[in-house]
Tab-separated table of C-alpha atoms in Angstrom:
chain	number	residue	atom	x	y	z
A	24	MET	CA	56.726	6.316	-14.506
A	25	ALA	CA	56.796	6.603	-10.701
A	26	PRO	CA	53.470	7.965	-9.327
A	27	LYS	CA	53.496	11.489	-7.857
A	28	PRO	CA	53.468	11.444	-4.053
A	29	LEU	CA	50.103	12.106	-2.372
A	30	THR	CA	50.381	15.301	-0.344
A	31	LEU	CA	48.974	15.266	3.221
A	32	ASP	CA	48.645	18.387	5.310
A	33	GLY	CA	49.954	17.487	8.757
A	34	ARG	CA	47.715	20.180	10.314
A	35	THR	CA	44.528	18.280	9.341
A	36	LEU	CA	42.127	17.591	12.265
A	37	GLU	CA	44.133	16.261	15.212
A	38	GLY	CA	47.327	17.398	13.438
A	39	GLY	CA	49.694	15.379	15.626
A	40	GLY	CA	51.737	12.230	15.522
A	41	GLN	CA	48.839	9.922	14.711
A	42	LEU	CA	48.436	11.269	11.255
A	43	LEU	CA	52.140	10.811	10.585
A	44	ARG	CA	52.288	7.235	12.051
A	45	LEU	CA	49.285	5.936	10.125
A	46	ALA	CA	50.126	7.641	6.831
A	47	VAL	CA	53.704	6.272	6.787
A	48	SER	CA	52.458	2.810	7.859
A	49	LEU	CA	49.936	2.632	5.062
A	50	SER	CA	52.445	4.077	2.581
A	51	ALA	CA	54.995	1.318	3.395
A	52	LEU	CA	52.285	-1.336	3.156
A	53	THR	CA	50.708	-0.215	-0.104
A	54	TYR	CA	53.735	1.271	-1.876
A	55	LEU	CA	51.798	4.555	-2.264
A	56	PRO	CA	54.332	7.444	-2.057
A	57	ILE	CA	53.408	10.318	0.269
A	58	TYR	CA	54.574	13.798	1.081
A	59	ILE	CA	53.585	15.156	4.548
A	60	THR	CA	53.802	18.846	5.205
A	61	SER	CA	53.525	20.703	8.511
A	62	ILE	CA	54.276	17.593	10.562
A	63	ARG	CA	52.639	17.721	14.033
A	64	ALA	CA	52.044	21.443	13.472
A	65	ASN	CA	49.103	21.406	15.943
A	66	ARG	CA	51.465	20.433	18.767
A	67	ALA	CA	52.742	23.440	20.792
A	68	PRO	CA	56.458	23.540	21.498
A	69	ARG	CA	57.795	23.078	25.014
A	70	ARG	CA	59.528	26.394	24.784
A	71	ALA	CA	58.460	29.564	22.975
A	72	SER	CA	61.796	29.689	21.169
A	73	GLN	CA	61.247	26.250	19.650
A	74	PRO	CA	59.281	25.573	16.421
A	75	ALA	CA	55.934	23.809	16.732
A	76	GLY	CA	55.614	20.128	15.933
A	77	GLY	CA	58.167	18.303	13.795
A	78	LEU	CA	59.535	14.733	14.106
A	79	LYS	CA	60.511	13.656	17.638
A	80	ALA	CA	62.760	10.756	18.440
A	81	ALA	CA	59.937	8.195	18.839
A	82	HIS	CA	58.250	9.275	15.560
A	83	LEU	CA	61.626	9.103	13.832
A	84	ALA	CA	62.315	5.562	15.155
A	85	ALA	CA	59.089	4.295	13.663
A	86	VAL	CA	59.580	6.051	10.367
A	87	GLU	CA	63.108	4.846	10.074
A	88	TRP	CA	62.115	1.273	10.654
A	89	LEU	CA	59.298	1.419	8.075
A	90	ALA	CA	61.677	3.077	5.616
A	91	ARG	CA	64.179	0.227	5.971
A	92	ALA	CA	61.472	-2.446	5.794
A	93	SER	CA	59.945	-1.008	2.622
A	94	GLN	CA	63.226	0.143	1.131
A	95	ALA	CA	61.757	3.614	0.867
A	96	ASP	CA	63.516	6.662	-0.475
A	97	THR	CA	63.029	9.506	1.978
A	98	THR	CA	63.566	13.221	2.298
A	99	GLY	CA	63.254	15.009	5.589
A	100	MET	CA	63.766	11.946	7.779
A	101	GLU	CA	65.528	13.698	10.625
A	102	LYS	CA	64.655	14.940	14.104
A	103	GLY	CA	62.698	18.216	14.103
A	104	SER	CA	61.804	17.920	10.430
A	105	GLN	CA	58.545	19.611	9.408
A	106	LYS	CA	58.230	17.763	6.083
A	107	LEU	CA	58.706	14.119	4.991
A	108	GLU	CA	58.671	12.560	1.571
A	109	PHE	CA	58.334	8.743	1.814
A	110	LYS	CA	58.475	6.648	-1.334
A	111	PRO	CA	58.536	2.834	-0.823
A	112	LEU	CA	60.139	0.546	-3.365
A	113	GLN	CA	57.299	-1.001	-5.329
A	114	GLY	CA	57.265	-4.711	-4.949
A	115	GLY	CA	60.321	-4.665	-2.702
A	116	GLU	CA	61.640	-7.979	-1.423
A	117	PHE	CA	61.509	-9.094	2.245
A	118	VAL	CA	64.796	-7.615	3.383
A	119	ARG	CA	67.150	-9.149	5.928
A	120	GLU	CA	69.887	-7.400	7.893
A	121	THR	CA	72.877	-7.340	5.552
A	122	LYS	CA	74.342	-3.931	6.273
A	123	LYS	CA	75.495	-2.097	9.274
A	124	LYS	CA	72.917	-1.422	11.911
A	125	ASN	CA	72.424	2.321	11.466
A	126	ASP	CA	72.405	2.309	7.654
A	127	VAL	CA	68.846	3.287	6.998
A	128	THR	CA	68.584	3.481	3.150
A	129	GLY	CA	68.364	-0.017	1.739
A	130	ALA	CA	69.317	-1.784	4.955
A	131	GLY	CA	67.354	-4.747	6.149
A	132	VAL	CA	65.407	-5.027	9.377
A	133	TRP	CA	65.068	-8.745	10.029
A	134	ARG	CA	67.440	-11.393	11.440
A	135	ASP	CA	66.574	-15.006	10.656
A	136	VAL	CA	66.591	-17.431	13.570
A	137	TYR	CA	66.900	-21.182	12.827
A	138	ASP	CA	66.432	-24.272	14.942
A	139	VAL	CA	69.483	-26.034	16.508
A	140	ASP	CA	70.438	-28.037	13.370
A	141	GLY	CA	69.790	-25.044	11.094
A	142	SER	CA	67.213	-26.810	8.941
A	143	ARG	CA	64.042	-24.894	9.893
A	144	LEU	CA	63.373	-21.202	10.082
A	145	VAL	CA	61.900	-20.625	13.535
A	146	ARG	CA	61.193	-16.878	13.411
A	147	ARG	CA	62.456	-13.482	12.280
A	148	GLU	CA	63.610	-10.848	14.795
A	149	THR	CA	63.974	-7.099	14.682
A	150	GLU	CA	64.689	-4.330	17.244
A	151	ILE	CA	63.792	-0.685	17.395
A	152	GLU	CA	65.963	1.361	19.710
A	153	LEU	CA	65.358	4.608	21.544
A	154	ASP	CA	67.707	6.257	23.977
A	155	SER	CA	64.783	8.103	25.602
A	156	PRO	CA	61.449	6.914	27.059
A	157	GLY	CA	59.413	7.656	23.953
A	158	SER	CA	56.274	5.497	23.878
A	159	VAL	CA	56.864	1.845	22.900
A	160	CYS	CA	53.139	1.525	22.313
A	161	LEU	CA	52.932	4.337	19.791
A	162	ILE	CA	55.828	2.803	17.854
A	163	LEU	CA	53.953	-0.508	17.843
A	164	GLN	CA	50.821	1.327	16.675
A	165	ALA	CA	52.827	2.722	13.716
A	166	ILE	CA	54.326	-0.560	12.527
A	167	LEU	CA	51.613	-3.096	13.432
A	168	PRO	CA	49.606	-2.881	10.170
A	169	TYR	CA	52.769	-3.416	8.182
A	170	LEU	CA	53.817	-6.350	10.380
A	171	LEU	CA	50.484	-8.098	10.040
A	172	PHE	CA	49.640	-7.437	6.362
A	173	HIS	CA	53.060	-7.492	4.680
A	174	SER	CA	53.989	-11.109	4.206
A	175	PRO	CA	55.610	-11.691	0.788
A	176	ASP	CA	57.053	-15.091	1.692
A	177	ALA	CA	55.530	-17.864	3.799
A	178	ALA	CA	56.816	-20.989	5.492
A	179	GLY	CA	54.156	-23.538	4.781
A	180	SER	CA	50.911	-23.997	6.643
A	181	SER	CA	52.247	-24.826	10.077
A	182	ALA	CA	51.250	-21.428	11.481
A	183	GLY	CA	47.606	-22.199	10.859
A	184	THR	CA	44.859	-19.615	10.604
A	185	SER	CA	42.742	-17.540	12.942
A	186	ARG	CA	39.099	-16.564	12.994
A	187	GLY	CA	38.445	-13.758	10.505
A	188	VAL	CA	41.271	-14.676	8.125
A	189	GLN	CA	40.470	-15.852	4.609
A	190	GLY	CA	43.326	-18.108	3.488
A	191	THR	CA	45.299	-21.081	4.752
A	192	THR	CA	48.979	-20.453	4.058
A	193	GLY	CA	51.044	-19.954	7.210
A	194	SER	CA	53.613	-17.267	7.792
A	195	VAL	CA	56.893	-16.981	9.534
A	196	PRO	CA	56.558	-15.836	13.203
A	197	LEU	CA	57.996	-12.438	14.034
A	198	ARG	CA	59.664	-11.152	17.220
A	199	VAL	CA	59.806	-7.403	17.601
A	200	THR	CA	61.672	-5.736	20.475
A	201	ILE	CA	61.012	-2.061	21.055
A	202	ASN	CA	63.076	0.033	23.429
A	203	GLY	CA	61.549	3.122	25.002
A	204	GLY	CA	58.802	3.984	27.507
A	205	THR	CA	56.181	1.506	28.731
A	206	ASN	CA	54.358	4.030	30.871
A	207	VAL	CA	54.444	7.456	29.286
A	208	SER	CA	52.225	10.456	29.605
A	209	LYS	CA	49.664	11.156	26.784
A	210	SER	CA	50.300	7.671	25.373
A	211	PRO	CA	48.716	4.247	25.797
A	212	SER	CA	50.478	2.186	28.436
A	213	ILE	CA	51.771	-1.309	27.910
A	214	GLU	CA	49.039	-2.514	30.271
A	215	TYR	CA	46.331	-1.003	28.099
A	216	ILE	CA	47.884	-2.527	24.974
A	217	SER	CA	48.217	-6.044	26.516
A	218	GLN	CA	44.838	-6.020	28.343
A	219	VAL	CA	42.600	-4.135	25.923
A	220	LEU	CA	44.046	-3.587	22.434
A	221	ILE	CA	45.618	-6.977	21.811
A	222	PRO	CA	42.744	-9.068	23.187
A	223	MET	CA	40.283	-7.033	21.123
A	224	LEU	CA	42.310	-7.450	17.930
A	225	VAL	CA	42.812	-11.134	18.422
A	226	GLU	CA	39.484	-12.235	19.833
A	227	LYS	CA	37.113	-9.778	18.177
A	228	VAL	CA	38.803	-8.580	14.961
A	229	GLY	CA	40.364	-11.912	14.198
A	230	ILE	CA	44.066	-11.292	13.714
A	231	PRO	CA	46.575	-14.021	14.694
A	232	PRO	CA	47.713	-14.141	18.349
A	233	ILE	CA	50.054	-11.473	19.686
A	234	THR	CA	51.932	-11.740	22.999
A	235	SER	CA	53.864	-9.006	24.871
A	236	GLN	CA	56.557	-9.374	27.445
A	237	ILE	CA	57.996	-6.527	29.465
A	238	ILE	CA	61.727	-6.891	29.518
A	239	LYS	CA	62.174	-3.709	31.465
A	240	ARG	CA	59.797	-0.889	32.381
A	241	GLY	CA	60.406	2.547	30.934
A	242	TRP	CA	58.956	5.682	32.581
A	243	SER	CA	58.640	9.294	31.524
A	244	SER	CA	58.050	10.311	35.163
A	245	GLY	CA	60.281	10.304	38.233
A	246	ARG	CA	63.713	9.648	36.799
A	247	ALA	CA	63.407	9.068	33.056
A	248	ASP	CA	63.984	5.371	32.375
A	249	VAL	CA	64.297	3.580	29.080
A	250	GLY	CA	62.662	0.127	29.002
A	251	ALA	CA	61.954	-2.554	26.472
A	252	VAL	CA	59.042	-4.793	25.394
A	253	GLN	CA	59.164	-7.887	23.283
A	254	PHE	CA	56.215	-8.635	21.018
A	255	ASP	CA	55.723	-12.046	19.358
A	256	LEU	CA	53.242	-12.285	16.520
A	257	THR	CA	52.530	-14.082	13.251
A	258	PRO	CA	51.563	-12.088	10.119
A	259	LEU	CA	48.328	-12.834	8.303
A	260	PRO	CA	48.843	-15.655	5.762
A	261	SER	CA	50.087	-14.650	2.348
A	262	LYS	CA	47.327	-13.831	-0.128
A	263	SER	CA	44.712	-13.882	2.647
A	264	LYS	CA	42.295	-11.073	3.566
A	265	LEU	CA	40.977	-9.964	6.915
A	266	SER	CA	37.235	-10.517	7.158
A	267	GLU	CA	34.795	-7.855	8.166
A	268	PHE	CA	33.951	-7.531	11.826
A	269	ASN	CA	30.951	-6.142	13.638
A	270	PHE	CA	31.080	-4.582	17.111
A	271	THR	CA	27.432	-4.154	17.948
A	272	GLU	CA	26.389	-6.345	20.863
A	273	ARG	CA	28.553	-5.564	23.892
A	274	GLY	CA	26.765	-7.690	26.505
A	275	GLU	CA	26.886	-7.328	30.303
A	276	VAL	CA	30.038	-6.573	32.262
A	277	THR	CA	31.198	-9.750	34.030
A	278	ARG	CA	34.692	-8.985	35.170
A	279	MET	CA	36.943	-6.116	36.134
A	280	HIS	CA	40.699	-6.245	35.708
A	281	VAL	CA	42.530	-3.862	38.016
A	282	SER	CA	46.214	-3.079	37.567
A	283	ILE	CA	47.989	-0.979	40.174
A	284	LEU	CA	51.551	0.356	40.036
A	285	ALA	CA	52.742	2.367	42.966
A	286	SER	CA	55.929	3.031	44.895
A	287	ASP	CA	55.170	1.101	48.085
A	288	SER	CA	52.809	-1.610	49.417
A	289	ALA	CA	50.861	0.854	51.597
A	290	ALA	CA	49.983	3.021	48.584
A	291	ARG	CA	49.061	0.015	46.482
A	292	ASN	CA	46.843	-1.439	49.277
A	293	THR	CA	45.134	1.895	49.885
A	294	LEU	CA	44.405	2.366	46.207
A	295	LYS	CA	43.221	-1.217	45.847
A	296	LYS	CA	40.815	-0.840	48.793
A	297	ILE	CA	39.268	2.381	47.398
A	298	VAL	CA	38.900	0.896	43.911
A	299	ILE	CA	37.148	-2.216	45.274
A	300	GLU	CA	34.743	-0.043	47.262
A	301	ARG	CA	33.912	2.161	44.304
A	302	LEU	CA	33.459	-0.720	41.879
A	303	LEU	CA	31.226	-2.768	44.226
A	304	ALA	CA	29.146	0.254	44.976
A	305	ARG	CA	28.219	0.472	41.275
A	306	ARG	CA	28.375	-3.196	40.299
A	307	PRO	CA	28.032	-5.426	43.437
A	308	ASP	CA	28.015	-8.712	41.506
A	309	VAL	CA	31.065	-8.132	39.314
A	310	GLU	CA	34.106	-10.349	39.545
A	311	MET	CA	37.408	-8.563	40.218
A	312	ILE	CA	40.900	-9.752	39.399
A	313	PHE	CA	44.210	-7.984	39.896
A	314	PRO	CA	46.646	-9.035	37.126
A	315	ILE	CA	49.304	-6.503	38.141
A	316	GLU	CA	50.283	-5.077	41.538
A	317	GLU	CA	53.775	-3.780	41.125
A	318	ASP	CA	56.331	-1.560	42.893
A	319	THR	CA	57.346	1.386	40.697
A	320	LYS	CA	60.390	2.117	42.924
A	321	ASN	CA	59.730	5.875	42.675
A	322	GLY	CA	57.299	8.048	44.530
A	323	ALA	CA	56.587	10.099	41.389
A	324	ARG	CA	55.189	7.053	39.553
A	325	LEU	CA	51.608	6.008	40.095
A	326	TYR	CA	49.466	4.194	37.567
A	327	LEU	CA	45.998	2.736	37.664
A	328	LEU	CA	44.184	0.855	34.890
A	329	ILE	CA	40.734	-0.682	35.199
A	330	VAL	CA	39.457	-2.912	32.327
A	331	ALA	CA	35.772	-3.955	32.083
A	332	GLU	CA	35.346	-7.301	30.334
A	333	THR	CA	31.899	-8.295	28.996
A	334	CYS	CA	30.169	-11.609	28.512
A	335	ASN	CA	30.646	-11.169	24.669
A	336	GLY	CA	34.408	-10.685	24.965
A	337	TYR	CA	34.649	-6.876	24.620
A	338	ARG	CA	37.046	-4.892	26.777
A	339	LEU	CA	36.853	-1.231	27.699
A	340	GLY	CA	39.496	0.484	29.767
A	341	ARG	CA	40.217	3.656	31.712
A	342	ASP	CA	43.488	4.631	33.284
A	343	TRP	CA	45.540	7.392	34.856
A	344	LEU	CA	49.256	7.934	35.048
A	345	TRP	CA	50.077	10.324	37.927
A	346	GLU	CA	53.608	11.729	37.528
A	347	ARG	CA	54.193	13.532	40.848
A	348	LYS	CA	54.476	12.537	44.488
A	349	SER	CA	51.183	11.230	45.727
A	350	ASN	CA	49.510	11.282	49.180
A	351	ALA	CA	46.370	9.656	50.538
A	352	SER	CA	44.188	12.356	49.063
A	353	MET	CA	45.703	11.902	45.631
A	354	LEU	CA	45.217	8.126	45.781
A	355	GLU	CA	41.513	8.701	46.417
A	356	THR	CA	41.310	11.182	43.583
A	357	VAL	CA	42.900	8.750	41.136
A	358	ALA	CA	40.543	5.900	42.225
A	359	ASN	CA	37.448	8.095	42.068
A	360	THR	CA	38.255	9.559	38.703
A	361	VAL	CA	39.163	6.336	36.958
A	362	THR	CA	36.151	4.386	38.317
A	363	LYS	CA	33.779	7.280	37.500
A	364	GLN	CA	35.123	7.700	33.937
A	365	LEU	CA	34.920	3.983	33.260
A	366	GLU	CA	31.318	3.757	34.543
A	367	GLU	CA	30.394	6.715	32.348
A	368	GLU	CA	31.944	4.883	29.387
A	369	LEU	CA	29.968	1.750	30.236
A	370	GLN	CA	26.693	3.624	30.621
A	371	ARG	CA	26.942	4.675	26.927
A	372	GLY	CA	26.641	1.037	25.957
A	373	GLY	CA	29.335	0.960	23.332
A	374	CYS	CA	31.584	-1.951	22.398
A	375	VAL	CA	34.798	0.125	22.612
A	376	ASP	CA	36.172	2.884	24.760
A	377	GLU	CA	37.084	6.256	23.255
A	378	TYR	CA	40.799	5.344	23.077
A	379	MET	CA	40.176	2.066	21.225
A	380	GLN	CA	37.912	3.751	18.666
A	381	ASP	CA	40.652	5.237	16.508
A	382	GLN	CA	42.889	2.172	16.773
A	383	LEU	CA	40.399	0.042	14.982
A	384	VAL	CA	40.038	2.346	11.945
A	385	VAL	CA	42.983	0.946	9.963
A	386	PHE	CA	41.634	-2.589	10.404
A	387	GLN	CA	38.179	-1.598	9.241
A	388	ALA	CA	39.795	0.005	6.172
A	389	LEU	CA	41.949	-2.964	5.319
A	390	ALA	CA	39.310	-5.665	5.924
A	391	GLU	CA	37.162	-7.304	3.256
A	392	GLY	CA	33.521	-6.188	3.545
A	393	ARG	CA	31.597	-3.848	5.792
A	394	SER	CA	32.900	-3.448	9.374
A	395	VAL	CA	30.855	-1.763	12.073
A	396	VAL	CA	32.082	-0.404	15.390
A	397	TYR	CA	29.410	0.863	17.811
A	398	SER	CA	30.881	3.395	20.263
A	399	GLY	CA	27.716	3.985	22.289
A	400	LYS	CA	24.814	6.409	22.523
A	401	ASP	CA	25.730	10.046	22.255
A	402	MET	CA	29.353	9.002	21.566
A	403	TYR	CA	30.660	10.623	18.442
A	404	ALA	CA	33.942	10.088	16.699
A	405	THR	CA	36.900	11.501	18.604
A	406	LEU	CA	39.317	13.867	16.838
A	407	HIS	CA	41.853	11.054	16.682
A	408	THR	CA	39.260	8.793	15.083
A	409	LYS	CA	38.298	11.430	12.481
A	410	THR	CA	42.011	11.857	11.707
A	411	ALA	CA	42.547	8.181	11.240
A	412	ARG	CA	39.560	7.902	8.980
A	413	TRP	CA	40.710	10.837	6.924
A	414	VAL	CA	44.154	9.299	6.427
A	415	THR	CA	42.751	5.912	5.321
A	416	GLU	CA	40.301	7.658	2.970
A	417	GLN	CA	43.146	9.586	1.334
A	418	LEU	CA	45.383	6.595	0.842
A	419	LEU	CA	42.988	3.757	0.270
A	420	GLY	CA	40.168	5.513	-1.597
A	421	LEU	CA	37.297	4.497	0.710
A	422	THR	CA	34.846	6.313	2.954
A	423	PHE	CA	33.414	6.071	6.455
A	424	ASP	CA	29.807	7.079	7.118
A	425	GLU	CA	28.694	9.162	10.097
A	426	ARG	CA	28.151	6.028	12.177
A	427	GLY	CA	31.716	4.860	11.630
A	428	THR	CA	30.815	2.095	9.215
A	429	CYS	CA	33.281	1.337	6.418
A	430	ASP	CA	33.391	-0.872	3.341
A	431	GLY	CA	37.010	-1.960	3.541
A	432	CYS	CA	39.393	-2.148	0.610
A	433	GLY	CA	39.839	-5.957	1.028
A	434	PHE	CA	43.653	-5.665	1.159
A	435	GLU	CA	45.237	-9.011	0.107
A	436	VAL	CA	48.293	-9.745	2.149
A	437	GLY	CA	51.392	-9.122	0.093
A	438	GLU	CA	49.531	-7.542	-2.814
A	439	ASP	CA	50.853	-4.692	-4.954
A	440	PHE	CA	48.192	-2.247	-3.940
A	441	LEU	CA	49.766	0.583	-5.933
A	442	ALA	CA	49.111	-1.409	-9.134
A	443	ARG	CA	45.534	-2.001	-8.086
A	444	ARG	CA	44.928	1.692	-7.484
A	445	LYS	CA	46.409	2.493	-10.903
A	446	THR	CA	44.069	-0.020	-12.543
A	447	GLU	CA	41.101	1.394	-10.693
A	448	ARG	CA	41.980	4.956	-11.810
A	449	ASP	CA	42.406	3.809	-15.383
A	450	VAL	CA	38.953	2.268	-15.266
A	451	GLU	CA	37.442	5.413	-13.765
A	452	GLU	CA	39.096	7.607	-16.327
A	453	SER	CA	37.903	5.344	-19.205
A	454	ALA	CA	34.350	5.438	-17.848
A	455	GLU	CA	34.442	9.255	-17.560
A	456	GLU	CA	35.777	9.535	-21.095
A	457	LEU	CA	33.049	7.221	-22.442
A	458	GLU	CA	30.421	9.242	-20.629
A	459	ARG	CA	31.725	12.461	-22.229
A	460	LEU	CA	31.589	10.873	-25.687
A	461	GLU	CA	28.026	9.696	-25.155
A	462	ILE	CA	26.936	13.167	-24.070
A	463	ALA	CA	28.704	14.729	-27.036
């Protein structure tokens, strides 16, 4: 008998897109069916005549991809929907593209790429398309756990292993192209993803390497522009587990990475000069590098990201996307605000910034053992972090303590987690029944 879907109230805590993305991602990975009500109900509509929340195009793109990948039966998978039932096919095979592109139910998501003579599988490719600049990075956030932990077939041991991974069987490399916005308001930028999230996941959490390449920038400001980013990664080896990780000793800041995107060289040079002055005033011995200085080709596009790198390999970032015409006064405001906020973050002494905090929750939950993430003195869990913890607790049956420590479920790559949960429930029910009999 198919299990009854777990009902999740979409108004819980943050009550926005994060709850939806993480819940559907874990559902696809674990085969646990879910039913989400009041989707994004805490998000106010743009116009009073519109309903609150509901699925937007970017949410829908991620959900549709996960539905195809997990061969899920769905109800309510349409733009504006307030409810979604998502029931993955238990033990589904790794599906390739065999049907027409837009056929969601039962269609595959992967295209196999072979070497020149066709004898060796080089990688698998997939593409997620948006016709608006919805956030590429939030779509990646939704599908990344599935990409990394769902590996039902491997291609020998040539892919090797990474620190933090228990197991030796290699997996087929994946190439994921996501069309949408690279620099979008109220969303992480591709610079933050490539300079903070990915290095932290690879170097500190221990997942296999991930690379990103901007094919074309996509902006939500100025004239709306749809871009594309290509991500290359290798899933965790089949039957392996991610080891626990401990973020407790940040170490001293040794380097600052400053990325500046502005519409002309004068604006970029002015912003760079102010940032250098502000950073050296607080940290005169810090090394500064400038990985990105780029023309945005539009006066209503201004972006600044500053990343602090420590001697122990941690990265903390602060940024600002300004979406209107800027003048000299605004350039100074942007520089002052970002440098001040980053310094305040660093003074707390934590190993992660407030925007990284919630993105690590799913990896704490899936890892084997107890993972600790220290966010700094007087730094409590953000609402996004509380929401992520709540979702993982509901689906995976674990708990986070008030310090953010979690004993992970020890998810084994490719395992039938639904069967495991059923066995655990049967054991719990048997123990409860035995206890009742003993009392009687």
